[in-house]
mmCIF file of C-alpha atoms in Angstrom:
data_model
loop_
_atom_site.group_PDB
_atom_site.id
_atom_site.type_symbol
_atom_site.label_atom_id
_atom_site.label_comp_id
_atom_site.label_asym_id
_atom_site.label_seq_id
_atom_site.Cartn_x
_atom_site.Cartn_y
_atom_site.Cartn_z
ATOM 1 C CA MET A 125 21.076 -10.367 5.534
ATOM 2 C CA SER A 126 20.552 -13.221 3.244
ATOM 3 C CA GLU A 127 21.718 -13.036 -0.117
ATOM 4 C CA TYR A 128 18.322 -15.352 -1.673
ATOM 5 C CA ILE A 129 15.684 -13.250 -2.724
ATOM 6 C CA PHE A 130 11.910 -13.859 -2.956
ATOM 7 C CA PRO A 131 10.086 -13.532 -6.849
ATOM 8 C CA PHE A 132 7.845 -10.764 -4.305
ATOM 9 C CA GLU A 133 10.750 -8.482 -3.789
ATOM 10 C CA LYS A 134 11.551 -8.302 -7.416
ATOM 11 C CA LEU A 135 7.918 -6.501 -7.984
ATOM 12 C CA ASP A 136 8.830 -2.600 -7.949
ATOM 13 C CA VAL A 137 4.770 -2.627 -6.595
ATOM 14 C CA TRP A 138 6.018 -4.113 -3.848
ATOM 15 C CA GLN A 139 9.243 -2.094 -3.638
ATOM 16 C CA MET A 140 6.619 0.966 -3.785
ATOM 17 C CA THR A 141 4.592 -0.274 -0.663
ATOM 18 C CA VAL A 142 7.085 -0.916 1.564
ATOM 19 C CA ASP A 143 8.229 1.610 0.864
ATOM 20 C CA LEU A 144 4.760 3.765 1.766
ATOM 21 C CA ALA A 145 3.679 2.016 4.388
ATOM 22 C CA GLU A 146 6.994 2.867 5.842
ATOM 23 C CA CYS A 147 7.443 6.402 5.055
ATOM 24 C CA VAL A 148 3.346 6.828 7.130
ATOM 25 C CA LEU A 149 4.897 5.012 9.917
ATOM 26 C CA ASP A 150 7.035 7.447 10.222
ATOM 27 C CA LEU A 151 4.636 10.318 10.048
ATOM 28 C CA LEU A 152 2.279 7.952 12.914
ATOM 29 C CA GLU A 153 5.133 7.824 15.306
ATOM 30 C CA GLY A 154 5.035 11.834 15.658
ATOM 31 C CA PHE A 155 1.578 11.314 17.243
ATOM 32 C CA PRO A 156 0.983 12.154 20.613
ATOM 33 C CA PRO A 157 0.454 9.300 22.541
ATOM 34 C CA ASN A 158 -3.354 8.053 22.808
ATOM 35 C CA LYS A 159 -3.964 10.588 20.904
ATOM 36 C CA HIS A 160 -7.073 8.565 17.812
ATOM 37 C CA PHE A 161 -5.768 5.251 19.027
ATOM 38 C CA ARG A 162 -7.613 3.130 16.836
ATOM 39 C CA LEU A 163 -7.512 5.392 13.467
ATOM 40 C CA VAL A 164 -3.193 5.266 14.479
ATOM 41 C CA GLY A 165 -3.835 1.308 14.261
ATOM 42 C CA GLN A 166 -6.372 1.375 11.935
ATOM 43 C CA MET A 167 -4.403 3.084 9.271
ATOM 44 C CA GLU A 168 -0.784 1.043 10.680
ATOM 45 C CA ALA A 169 -2.538 -1.606 9.660
ATOM 46 C CA ALA A 170 -4.241 -0.654 5.991
ATOM 47 C CA VAL A 171 -0.750 0.628 5.158
ATOM 48 C CA THR A 172 1.614 -2.792 5.871
ATOM 49 C CA SER A 173 -1.360 -4.528 3.782
ATOM 50 C CA PRO A 174 -0.346 -3.705 0.567
ATOM 51 C CA ALA A 175 2.533 -5.408 0.696
ATOM 52 C CA GLN A 176 1.921 -8.481 2.974
ATOM 53 C CA ASN A 177 -1.287 -9.031 -0.129
ATOM 54 C CA ILE A 178 1.523 -8.392 -3.549
ATOM 55 C CA ALA A 179 3.658 -10.760 -1.362
ATOM 56 C CA GLU A 180 1.664 -13.723 -0.345
ATOM 57 C CA GLY A 181 -0.001 -13.452 -3.158
ATOM 58 C CA LYS A 182 2.550 -13.605 -5.326
ATOM 59 C CA GLY A 183 3.198 -17.217 -3.325
ATOM 60 C CA ARG A 184 -0.134 -18.946 -4.956
ATOM 61 C CA GLN A 185 -0.237 -21.709 -7.189
ATOM 62 C CA TYR A 186 -2.435 -20.060 -9.328
ATOM 63 C CA LYS A 187 -2.771 -16.497 -11.566
ATOM 64 C CA LYS A 188 -5.711 -16.492 -11.049
ATOM 65 C CA GLU A 189 -5.273 -16.326 -6.432
ATOM 66 C CA PHE A 190 -2.880 -14.229 -7.154
ATOM 67 C CA ILE A 191 -5.000 -11.468 -9.178
ATOM 68 C CA GLN A 192 -7.806 -11.990 -6.830
ATOM 69 C CA PHE A 193 -5.226 -11.114 -3.774
ATOM 70 C CA LEU A 194 -3.747 -7.521 -6.083
ATOM 71 C CA TYR A 195 -7.325 -5.955 -6.354
ATOM 72 C CA ILE A 196 -7.020 -7.291 -2.007
ATOM 73 C CA ALA A 197 -3.607 -5.105 -2.070
ATOM 74 C CA GLN A 198 -5.352 -2.555 -4.176
ATOM 75 C CA GLY A 199 -8.858 -1.976 -1.861
ATOM 76 C CA SER A 200 -5.697 -1.159 0.706
ATOM 77 C CA LEU A 201 -3.741 1.291 -0.436
ATOM 78 C CA TYR A 202 -8.137 3.387 -1.049
ATOM 79 C CA GLU A 203 -7.757 2.442 2.773
ATOM 80 C CA VAL A 204 -4.979 4.819 3.322
ATOM 81 C CA VAL A 205 -5.661 7.103 0.598
ATOM 82 C CA THR A 206 -8.577 7.632 3.189
ATOM 83 C CA LEU A 207 -7.550 7.662 6.580
ATOM 84 C CA ASN A 208 -4.566 10.116 5.581
ATOM 85 C CA GLU A 209 -7.595 12.916 3.594
ATOM 86 C CA VAL A 210 -9.112 12.039 7.061
ATOM 87 C CA PHE A 211 -5.757 12.383 8.866
ATOM 88 C CA ARG A 212 -5.831 16.124 6.948
ATOM 89 C CA ARG A 213 -8.255 17.598 7.630
ATOM 90 C CA LYS A 214 -7.838 17.498 10.931
ATOM 91 C CA LYS A 215 -4.268 18.453 10.648
ATOM 92 C CA LEU A 216 -2.210 14.944 12.372
ATOM 93 C CA PHE A 217 -0.501 14.943 8.415
ATOM 94 C CA LYS A 218 0.671 18.330 7.629
ATOM 95 C CA GLU A 219 -0.384 19.024 3.735
ATOM 96 C CA GLN A 220 2.998 18.619 2.495
ATOM 97 C CA ASP A 221 3.287 15.399 3.968
ATOM 98 C CA ALA A 222 -0.640 14.178 3.005
ATOM 99 C CA LYS A 223 -0.082 14.839 -0.438
ATOM 100 C CA ASN A 224 3.043 12.740 -0.144
ATOM 101 C CA VAL A 225 1.312 10.034 1.170
ATOM 102 C CA ARG A 226 -1.341 10.444 -2.039
ATOM 103 C CA ASN A 227 1.656 11.026 -4.435
ATOM 104 C CA ARG A 228 3.297 7.439 -3.898
ATOM 105 C CA CYS A 229 -0.495 6.056 -3.814
ATOM 106 C CA VAL A 230 -1.065 6.719 -7.120
ATOM 107 C CA GLN A 231 1.978 5.908 -8.142
ATOM 108 C CA ILE A 232 1.207 1.971 -6.659
ATOM 109 C CA ASP A 233 -2.378 2.277 -7.797
ATOM 110 C CA ARG A 234 -0.823 2.627 -11.696
ATOM 111 C CA LYS A 235 1.587 -0.242 -11.181
ATOM 112 C CA LEU A 236 -1.195 -2.346 -9.245
ATOM 113 C CA ASN A 237 -3.609 -1.766 -12.417
ATOM 114 C CA GLY A 238 -0.446 -1.984 -14.799
ATOM 115 C CA LEU A 239 0.281 -5.736 -13.043
ATOM 116 C CA ILE A 240 -3.311 -7.580 -12.994
ATOM 117 C CA ASN A 241 -4.187 -6.202 -16.398
ATOM 118 C CA SER A 242 -0.368 -7.850 -17.343
ATOM 119 C CA LEU A 243 -2.335 -11.299 -16.018
ATOM 120 C CA LEU A 244 -5.237 -10.413 -17.573
ATOM 121 C CA GLY A 245 -3.779 -10.380 -20.734
ATOM 122 C CA LYS A 246 -5.609 -6.587 -21.056
ATOM 123 C CA LYS A 247 -3.833 -3.891 -23.782
ATOM 124 C CA LYS A 248 -2.831 -0.477 -22.871
ATOM 125 C CA THR A 249 -5.012 0.777 -24.386
#
């Protein structure tokens, strides 16, 4: 890998979303072939989307655009939370795995909220 670091790669939240994607994709690899194929595809798309949107937004010229992409990343994160719950209920994810995914999502959501609030100039209350 090259020495150059893109600006989005410096963001903790981007690194956390890539780690989440890796974790979930590893879990999905354990699924039987053709089992809930559409839901698996949705989860693959949803879990990779936050990191992609953070990266794309960071590359935009205006702060307002970056914030919009962070909101989109957050929406995709919520989709991951929902699919995680469906997989847990269907016993496709073990309880501990689903709990781990959810905890990661909570941490990422907090980081996204903090970054959005920082960019908006809001102070913590």
